[in-house]
Amino acid sequence: MRADRLVSLVLLLRQHGRLSASALARELEVSTRTVLRDVEALSTAGVPIYAERGRHGGFALLPGFRTELTGLNHDEALALLVVGSRRGAQAFGLGPALASAMRKVVDALPEGSRASAAGAVQRLLVDPETDLLERRLVAEEVVPTPVVAEVRRAVFAGSRLRIHYAAAEQPPAWRTVDPIGLVTARDQVYLLATRSGADRTYRLSRVLAAEALPEPARRPDRVDLAGVWRERGRRFRAGGQQITVLVRVDPARRAELVGTAVAVHSEDTGPDGWPRLEVSFQDARHAEWALWRLAADAEALEPQWLRTSLRDRAATLAARYATPS
């Protein structure tokens, strides 16, 4: 909305002192022409904004001008800034709204606290995009903003939702669902819903299009979303064609193995000092993938067919590299 944009423009000038029209346009995600119209509107409304000409010119506010946003102390604002650095806002399509909110949080602080809070938040990094080995930790899948916005609208309004969904190894199809809530887990966003009364969980990155419908969703007025997520996880782990595998693993990579498994049933330490775990995987392909990626740092002890499959796969790869290319 334009009113929010005008407030954001004023806060940007308060925090940066002077910004060019192009810089403001980038921050607000609008055109330069729109920025010029907004500046004119603010000036007409009595906001003391003025233009400075020249190479390093731009727009600025008269010294001492501030908006009336109060009530936050230093630690409260710092907590909001740190939480605001997480990726949840991006996952739910609220990135621009978060940026605007953070500007308001900073501006709400007294003059002395503003600089110290901004400096403190620079000393904290939450969920970087890569680990120390430059391996990406952020999911590459990006959900189009219009899709996220429409799904979010249906969830909050309590209306039914029509989605064009591409399930794994199936052609896309339209489905009408009753949305319950949105959950982020391991950098994926999931829509919890029911369809014809049956529980359904949809990965948002597979939703190609979405349309909130006028009729109300068939769902309870209140929901324990954490409880619903736990119950669906329990059913997921207990269903499908799961297989159980006995594995010995290098202690340094135990967490990686456990992170890929559906469940851990037992664990002890072998005579070589390596943990031995009985774990479940969703199916045979999942088990082979999980063990293959650990290479020589893990060994499937049982079942025999998995040992044979991994051995044959390794032999094929060894044969391919046995001679110069």
Short mmCIF file of C-alpha atoms in Angstrom, two decimals:
data_model
loop_
_atom_site.label_atom_id
_atom_site.label_comp_id
_atom_site.label_asym_id
_atom_site.label_seq_id
_atom_site.Cartn_x
_atom_site.Cartn_y
_atom_site.Cartn_z
CA MET A 1 0.00 0.00 0.00
CA ARG A 2 1.16 3.53 -0.71
CA ALA A 3 0.87 4.67 2.92
CA ASP A 4 3.29 1.93 4.03
CA ARG A 5 5.67 2.88 1.24
CA LEU A 6 5.64 6.55 2.28
CA VAL A 7 6.47 5.59 5.87
CA SER A 8 9.28 3.32 4.64
CA LEU A 9 10.68 6.14 2.50
CA VAL A 10 10.82 8.48 5.50
CA LEU A 11 12.46 5.80 7.67
CA LEU A 12 15.07 5.07 4.99
CA LEU A 13 16.03 8.75 4.89
CA ARG A 14 16.18 8.92 8.69
CA GLN A 15 18.52 5.93 8.87
CA HIS A 16 20.77 6.75 5.89
CA GLY A 17 20.75 10.54 5.99
CA ARG A 18 20.70 11.06 2.23
CA LEU A 19 19.70 8.72 -0.60
CA SER A 20 19.36 9.19 -4.33
CA ALA A 21 16.08 8.53 -6.10
CA SER A 22 17.52 5.40 -7.71
CA ALA A 23 18.71 4.05 -4.34
CA LEU A 24 15.28 4.66 -2.83
CA ALA A 25 13.66 2.94 -5.80
CA ARG A 26 15.82 -0.14 -5.26
CA GLU A 27 15.04 -0.30 -1.54
CA LEU A 28 11.30 0.17 -2.04
CA GLU A 29 11.14 -2.01 -5.17
CA VAL A 30 9.40 0.67 -7.24
CA SER A 31 10.34 2.91 -10.16
CA THR A 32 12.28 6.16 -9.85
CA ARG A 33 9.22 8.01 -11.13
CA THR A 34 7.16 6.57 -8.26
CA VAL A 35 9.80 7.73 -5.76
CA LEU A 36 9.63 11.29 -7.14
CA ARG A 37 5.83 11.27 -6.82
CA ASP A 38 6.09 9.98 -3.24
CA VAL A 39 8.63 12.66 -2.32
CA GLU A 40 6.30 15.33 -3.69
CA ALA A 41 3.37 13.88 -1.70
CA LEU A 42 5.40 13.85 1.52
CA SER A 43 6.55 17.41 1.00
CA THR A 44 2.95 18.55 0.38
CA ALA A 45 1.90 16.79 3.60
CA GLY A 46 4.43 18.80 5.59
CA VAL A 47 7.26 16.30 5.93
CA PRO A 48 10.50 18.37 5.81
CA ILE A 49 12.13 16.54 2.89
CA TYR A 50 14.39 18.37 0.47
CA ALA A 51 16.56 17.62 -2.56
CA GLU A 52 20.31 18.21 -2.84
CA ARG A 53 21.70 18.62 -6.33
CA GLY A 54 25.01 17.41 -7.67
CA ARG A 55 27.01 14.22 -8.03
CA HIS A 56 26.54 13.18 -4.39
CA GLY A 57 23.10 14.66 -4.03
CA GLY A 58 19.79 13.06 -3.27
CA PHE A 59 16.90 13.43 -0.88
CA ALA A 60 17.22 14.12 2.85
CA LEU A 61 15.17 15.20 5.86
CA LEU A 62 15.75 18.30 7.90
CA PRO A 63 17.87 17.45 10.99
CA GLY A 64 15.87 16.49 14.07
CA PHE A 65 12.78 15.21 12.27
CA ARG A 66 11.53 11.82 13.52
CA THR A 67 8.38 9.76 13.43
CA GLU A 68 6.48 8.92 16.61
CA LEU A 69 7.21 5.24 17.09
CA THR A 70 8.06 4.38 20.70
CA GLY A 71 7.91 1.58 23.26
CA LEU A 72 10.91 -0.64 22.39
CA ASN A 73 14.03 -0.88 24.49
CA HIS A 74 17.44 -1.87 23.14
CA ASP A 75 17.20 -5.61 23.85
CA GLU A 76 13.64 -5.87 22.54
CA ALA A 77 14.64 -4.24 19.26
CA LEU A 78 17.78 -6.39 19.02
CA ALA A 79 15.70 -9.55 19.51
CA LEU A 80 13.35 -8.51 16.71
CA LEU A 81 16.24 -7.69 14.41
CA VAL A 82 17.89 -11.07 15.02
CA VAL A 83 14.65 -12.99 14.50
CA GLY A 84 14.01 -10.89 11.43
CA SER A 85 17.26 -12.09 9.90
CA ARG A 86 15.95 -15.64 9.65
CA ARG A 87 14.69 -17.06 6.39
CA GLY A 88 11.10 -17.67 7.52
CA ALA A 89 9.94 -14.35 6.13
CA GLN A 90 11.41 -15.21 2.73
CA ALA A 91 9.88 -18.68 2.81
CA PHE A 92 6.41 -17.27 3.50
CA GLY A 93 6.75 -14.52 0.90
CA LEU A 94 7.07 -11.75 3.49
CA GLY A 95 10.54 -10.47 2.59
CA PRO A 96 9.51 -6.91 1.59
CA ALA A 97 7.22 -6.64 4.61
CA LEU A 98 10.05 -7.77 6.88
CA ALA A 99 12.42 -5.15 5.47
CA SER A 100 9.83 -2.45 6.10
CA ALA A 101 9.16 -3.71 9.64
CA MET A 102 12.87 -3.76 10.48
CA ARG A 103 13.23 -0.14 9.41
CA LYS A 104 10.39 0.77 11.78
CA VAL A 105 11.99 -1.20 14.61
CA VAL A 106 15.28 0.64 14.23
CA ASP A 107 13.54 4.00 14.01
CA ALA A 108 11.56 3.29 17.18
CA LEU A 109 14.73 3.36 19.28
CA PRO A 110 16.06 6.43 21.04
CA GLU A 111 18.92 8.15 19.21
CA GLY A 112 21.64 6.67 21.44
CA SER A 113 20.32 3.10 21.29
CA ARG A 114 19.79 3.12 17.52
CA ALA A 115 23.47 3.02 16.64
CA SER A 116 24.33 0.43 19.30
CA ALA A 117 21.53 -1.93 18.22
CA ALA A 118 22.51 -1.65 14.57
CA GLY A 119 26.12 -2.36 15.53
CA ALA A 120 25.16 -5.30 17.76
CA VAL A 121 23.10 -7.04 15.10
CA GLN A 122 26.11 -6.89 12.77
CA ARG A 123 27.90 -9.16 15.28
CA LEU A 124 25.27 -11.92 14.99
CA LEU A 125 24.73 -14.20 12.00
CA VAL A 126 21.82 -16.62 11.96
CA ASP A 127 21.59 -19.43 9.39
CA PRO A 128 24.25 -18.45 6.82
CA GLU A 129 23.75 -19.66 3.26
CA THR A 130 26.82 -21.97 3.36
CA ASP A 131 28.82 -23.88 5.95
CA LEU A 132 32.61 -23.62 6.36
CA LEU A 133 33.11 -25.93 3.35
CA GLU A 134 31.03 -23.63 1.14
CA ARG A 135 28.22 -26.19 0.97
CA ARG A 136 24.91 -24.44 0.48
CA LEU A 137 22.52 -24.70 3.40
CA VAL A 138 19.65 -22.82 1.76
CA ALA A 139 17.24 -24.69 -0.47
CA GLU A 140 17.52 -23.71 -4.13
CA GLU A 141 13.78 -24.07 -4.77
CA VAL A 142 12.07 -20.69 -4.92
CA VAL A 143 8.28 -20.44 -4.77
CA PRO A 144 6.86 -17.60 -6.88
CA THR A 145 5.66 -14.74 -4.69
CA PRO A 146 2.09 -14.71 -6.15
CA VAL A 147 1.70 -18.41 -5.26
CA VAL A 148 2.94 -17.91 -1.69
CA ALA A 149 0.76 -14.82 -1.27
CA GLU A 150 -2.39 -16.61 -2.45
CA VAL A 151 -1.75 -19.66 -0.26
CA ARG A 152 -1.02 -17.43 2.71
CA ARG A 153 -4.21 -15.46 2.09
CA ALA A 154 -6.31 -18.62 2.11
CA VAL A 155 -4.63 -19.91 5.28
CA PHE A 156 -5.21 -16.67 7.20
CA ALA A 157 -8.71 -15.99 5.84
CA GLY A 158 -9.87 -19.55 6.44
CA SER A 159 -11.04 -20.04 2.87
CA ARG A 160 -10.77 -23.08 0.65
CA LEU A 161 -7.84 -23.22 -1.73
CA ARG A 162 -7.44 -24.53 -5.26
CA ILE A 163 -3.86 -25.52 -6.14
CA HIS A 164 -2.19 -26.79 -9.29
CA TYR A 165 0.14 -29.36 -7.73
CA ALA A 166 2.97 -31.37 -9.30
CA ALA A 167 3.44 -34.42 -7.07
CA ALA A 168 6.64 -36.43 -7.44
CA GLU A 169 6.67 -38.50 -10.64
CA GLN A 170 3.08 -37.48 -11.45
CA PRO A 171 1.64 -34.98 -13.95
CA PRO A 172 0.40 -31.70 -12.40
CA ALA A 173 -3.26 -31.69 -11.40
CA TRP A 174 -5.71 -29.26 -9.80
CA ARG A 175 -6.87 -30.05 -6.25
CA THR A 176 -9.24 -28.24 -3.91
CA VAL A 177 -8.09 -28.35 -0.29
CA ASP A 178 -8.94 -26.95 3.13
CA PRO A 179 -5.75 -25.25 4.38
CA ILE A 180 -4.72 -25.63 8.02
CA GLY A 181 -1.34 -23.90 8.21
CA LEU A 182 2.16 -23.41 6.80
CA VAL A 183 5.31 -25.02 8.22
CA THR A 184 9.00 -24.58 7.39
CA ALA A 185 11.32 -27.56 7.96
CA ARG A 186 14.85 -28.05 6.62
CA ASP A 187 14.48 -25.05 4.31
CA GLN A 188 11.28 -26.42 2.77
CA VAL A 189 7.81 -24.92 3.19
CA TYR A 190 4.84 -27.24 3.58
CA LEU A 191 1.12 -26.57 3.39
CA LEU A 192 -0.81 -28.67 5.89
CA ALA A 193 -4.34 -29.20 4.65
CA THR A 194 -7.18 -31.68 4.33
CA ARG A 195 -8.72 -32.89 1.11
CA SER A 196 -12.15 -34.51 1.21
CA GLY A 197 -11.59 -34.90 4.95
CA ALA A 198 -8.24 -36.72 4.62
CA ASP A 199 -4.98 -35.22 5.91
CA ARG A 200 -2.65 -33.97 3.18
CA THR A 201 0.80 -32.34 3.25
CA TYR A 202 1.94 -30.40 0.17
CA ARG A 203 5.43 -29.09 -0.54
CA LEU A 204 4.96 -25.47 -1.52
CA SER A 205 7.71 -25.58 -4.14
CA ARG A 206 5.54 -28.05 -6.09
CA VAL A 207 2.53 -25.73 -6.16
CA LEU A 208 2.53 -24.23 -9.66
CA ALA A 209 -0.50 -21.99 -9.16
CA ALA A 210 -2.95 -21.22 -6.38
CA GLU A 211 -6.37 -19.61 -6.05
CA ALA A 212 -8.17 -18.76 -2.81
CA LEU A 213 -11.85 -19.63 -3.19
CA PRO A 214 -14.79 -17.65 -1.72
CA GLU A 215 -16.24 -20.51 0.33
CA PRO A 216 -14.93 -21.08 3.89
CA ALA A 217 -12.52 -23.90 4.64
CA ARG A 218 -13.77 -26.91 6.57
CA ARG A 219 -11.43 -26.75 9.54
CA PRO A 220 -11.56 -26.13 13.31
CA ASP A 221 -11.38 -22.55 14.56
CA ARG A 222 -8.25 -23.30 16.60
CA VAL A 223 -5.30 -25.55 15.79
CA ASP A 224 -2.17 -26.85 17.51
CA LEU A 225 0.04 -26.67 14.43
CA ALA A 226 3.08 -28.13 16.20
CA GLY A 227 0.98 -31.08 17.35
CA VAL A 228 -0.45 -31.61 13.87
CA TRP A 229 3.07 -31.56 12.41
CA ARG A 230 4.35 -34.11 14.96
CA GLU A 231 1.43 -36.45 14.30
CA ARG A 232 1.88 -36.27 10.53
CA GLY A 233 5.58 -36.91 10.96
CA ARG A 234 4.84 -39.97 13.09
CA ARG A 235 2.48 -41.37 10.47
CA PHE A 236 4.96 -40.62 7.70
CA ARG A 237 7.73 -42.50 9.51
CA ALA A 238 5.44 -45.47 10.09
CA GLY A 239 4.07 -45.67 6.54
CA GLY A 240 5.32 -46.51 3.09
CA GLN A 241 7.75 -49.31 2.20
CA GLN A 242 10.26 -48.57 4.92
CA ILE A 243 13.30 -50.76 5.39
CA THR A 244 15.56 -51.19 8.42
CA VAL A 245 19.34 -51.14 8.00
CA LEU A 246 22.19 -51.93 10.40
CA VAL A 247 25.01 -49.45 9.77
CA ARG A 248 28.45 -48.76 11.21
CA VAL A 249 29.51 -45.17 10.70
CA ASP A 250 32.49 -42.90 11.33
CA PRO A 251 31.65 -40.91 14.50
CA ALA A 252 32.39 -37.67 12.63
CA ARG A 253 29.55 -38.41 10.20
CA ARG A 254 27.02 -39.98 12.56
CA ALA A 255 24.89 -36.84 12.64
CA GLU A 256 24.78 -36.79 8.84
CA LEU A 257 23.52 -40.37 8.75
CA VAL A 258 20.90 -39.73 11.43
CA GLY A 259 19.81 -36.59 9.62
CA THR A 260 18.93 -38.57 6.48
CA ALA A 261 17.21 -41.50 8.23
CA VAL A 262 13.50 -41.69 8.96
CA ALA A 263 14.07 -43.08 12.46
CA VAL A 264 16.81 -44.48 14.73
CA HIS A 265 15.77 -47.66 16.56
CA SER A 266 18.93 -48.61 18.46
CA GLU A 267 22.59 -47.67 18.81
CA ASP A 268 25.73 -49.10 20.40
CA THR A 269 29.48 -48.88 19.87
CA GLY A 270 31.35 -51.58 17.95
CA PRO A 271 34.81 -52.97 18.82
CA ASP A 272 36.37 -50.51 16.35
CA GLY A 273 34.89 -47.55 18.24
CA TRP A 274 32.45 -46.70 15.46
CA PRO A 275 28.75 -46.36 16.35
CA ARG A 276 26.47 -49.11 15.08
CA LEU A 277 22.92 -47.95 14.45
CA GLU A 278 19.72 -49.65 13.43
CA VAL A 279 17.93 -47.06 11.31
CA SER A 280 14.94 -46.94 8.99
CA PHE A 281 14.78 -45.41 5.52
CA GLN A 282 11.68 -44.64 3.49
CA ASP A 283 12.47 -47.24 0.80
CA ALA A 284 15.35 -49.06 -0.89
CA ARG A 285 16.34 -46.11 -3.07
CA HIS A 286 16.46 -43.82 -0.03
CA ALA A 287 18.70 -46.28 1.85
CA GLU A 288 21.12 -46.70 -1.05
CA TRP A 289 21.36 -42.94 -1.59
CA ALA A 290 22.00 -42.26 2.11
CA LEU A 291 24.79 -44.84 2.40
CA TRP A 292 26.37 -44.00 -0.96
CA ARG A 293 26.80 -40.34 -0.06
CA LEU A 294 28.80 -41.33 3.04
CA ALA A 295 31.25 -43.33 0.87
CA ALA A 296 33.88 -45.15 2.97
CA ASP A 297 32.77 -43.40 6.16
CA ALA A 298 29.86 -45.81 6.59
CA GLU A 299 29.15 -49.49 5.97
CA ALA A 300 25.80 -51.21 5.65
CA LEU A 301 26.09 -54.44 7.65
CA GLU A 302 22.57 -55.66 6.95
CA PRO A 303 20.58 -56.44 4.82
CA GLN A 304 22.78 -58.27 2.34
CA TRP A 305 20.95 -57.00 -0.76
CA LEU A 306 21.92 -53.42 0.18
CA ARG A 307 25.58 -54.43 0.60
CA THR A 308 25.46 -56.10 -2.80
CA SER A 309 23.83 -53.09 -4.45
CA LEU A 310 26.42 -50.68 -3.03
CA ARG A 311 29.28 -53.02 -3.99
CA ASP A 312 28.04 -53.31 -7.58
CA ARG A 313 27.61 -49.56 -7.82
CA ALA A 314 31.16 -48.98 -6.54
CA ALA A 315 32.55 -51.61 -8.93
CA THR A 316 30.87 -49.91 -11.90
CA LEU A 317 32.35 -46.57 -10.90
CA ALA A 318 35.83 -48.10 -10.34
CA ALA A 319 35.72 -49.73 -13.78
CA ARG A 320 34.81 -46.46 -15.42
CA TYR A 321 37.88 -44.75 -13.97
CA ALA A 322 40.25 -47.71 -14.33
CA THR A 323 41.69 -46.45 -17.62
CA PRO A 324 42.69 -42.96 -18.80
CA SER A 325 39.96 -41.04 -20.59
#
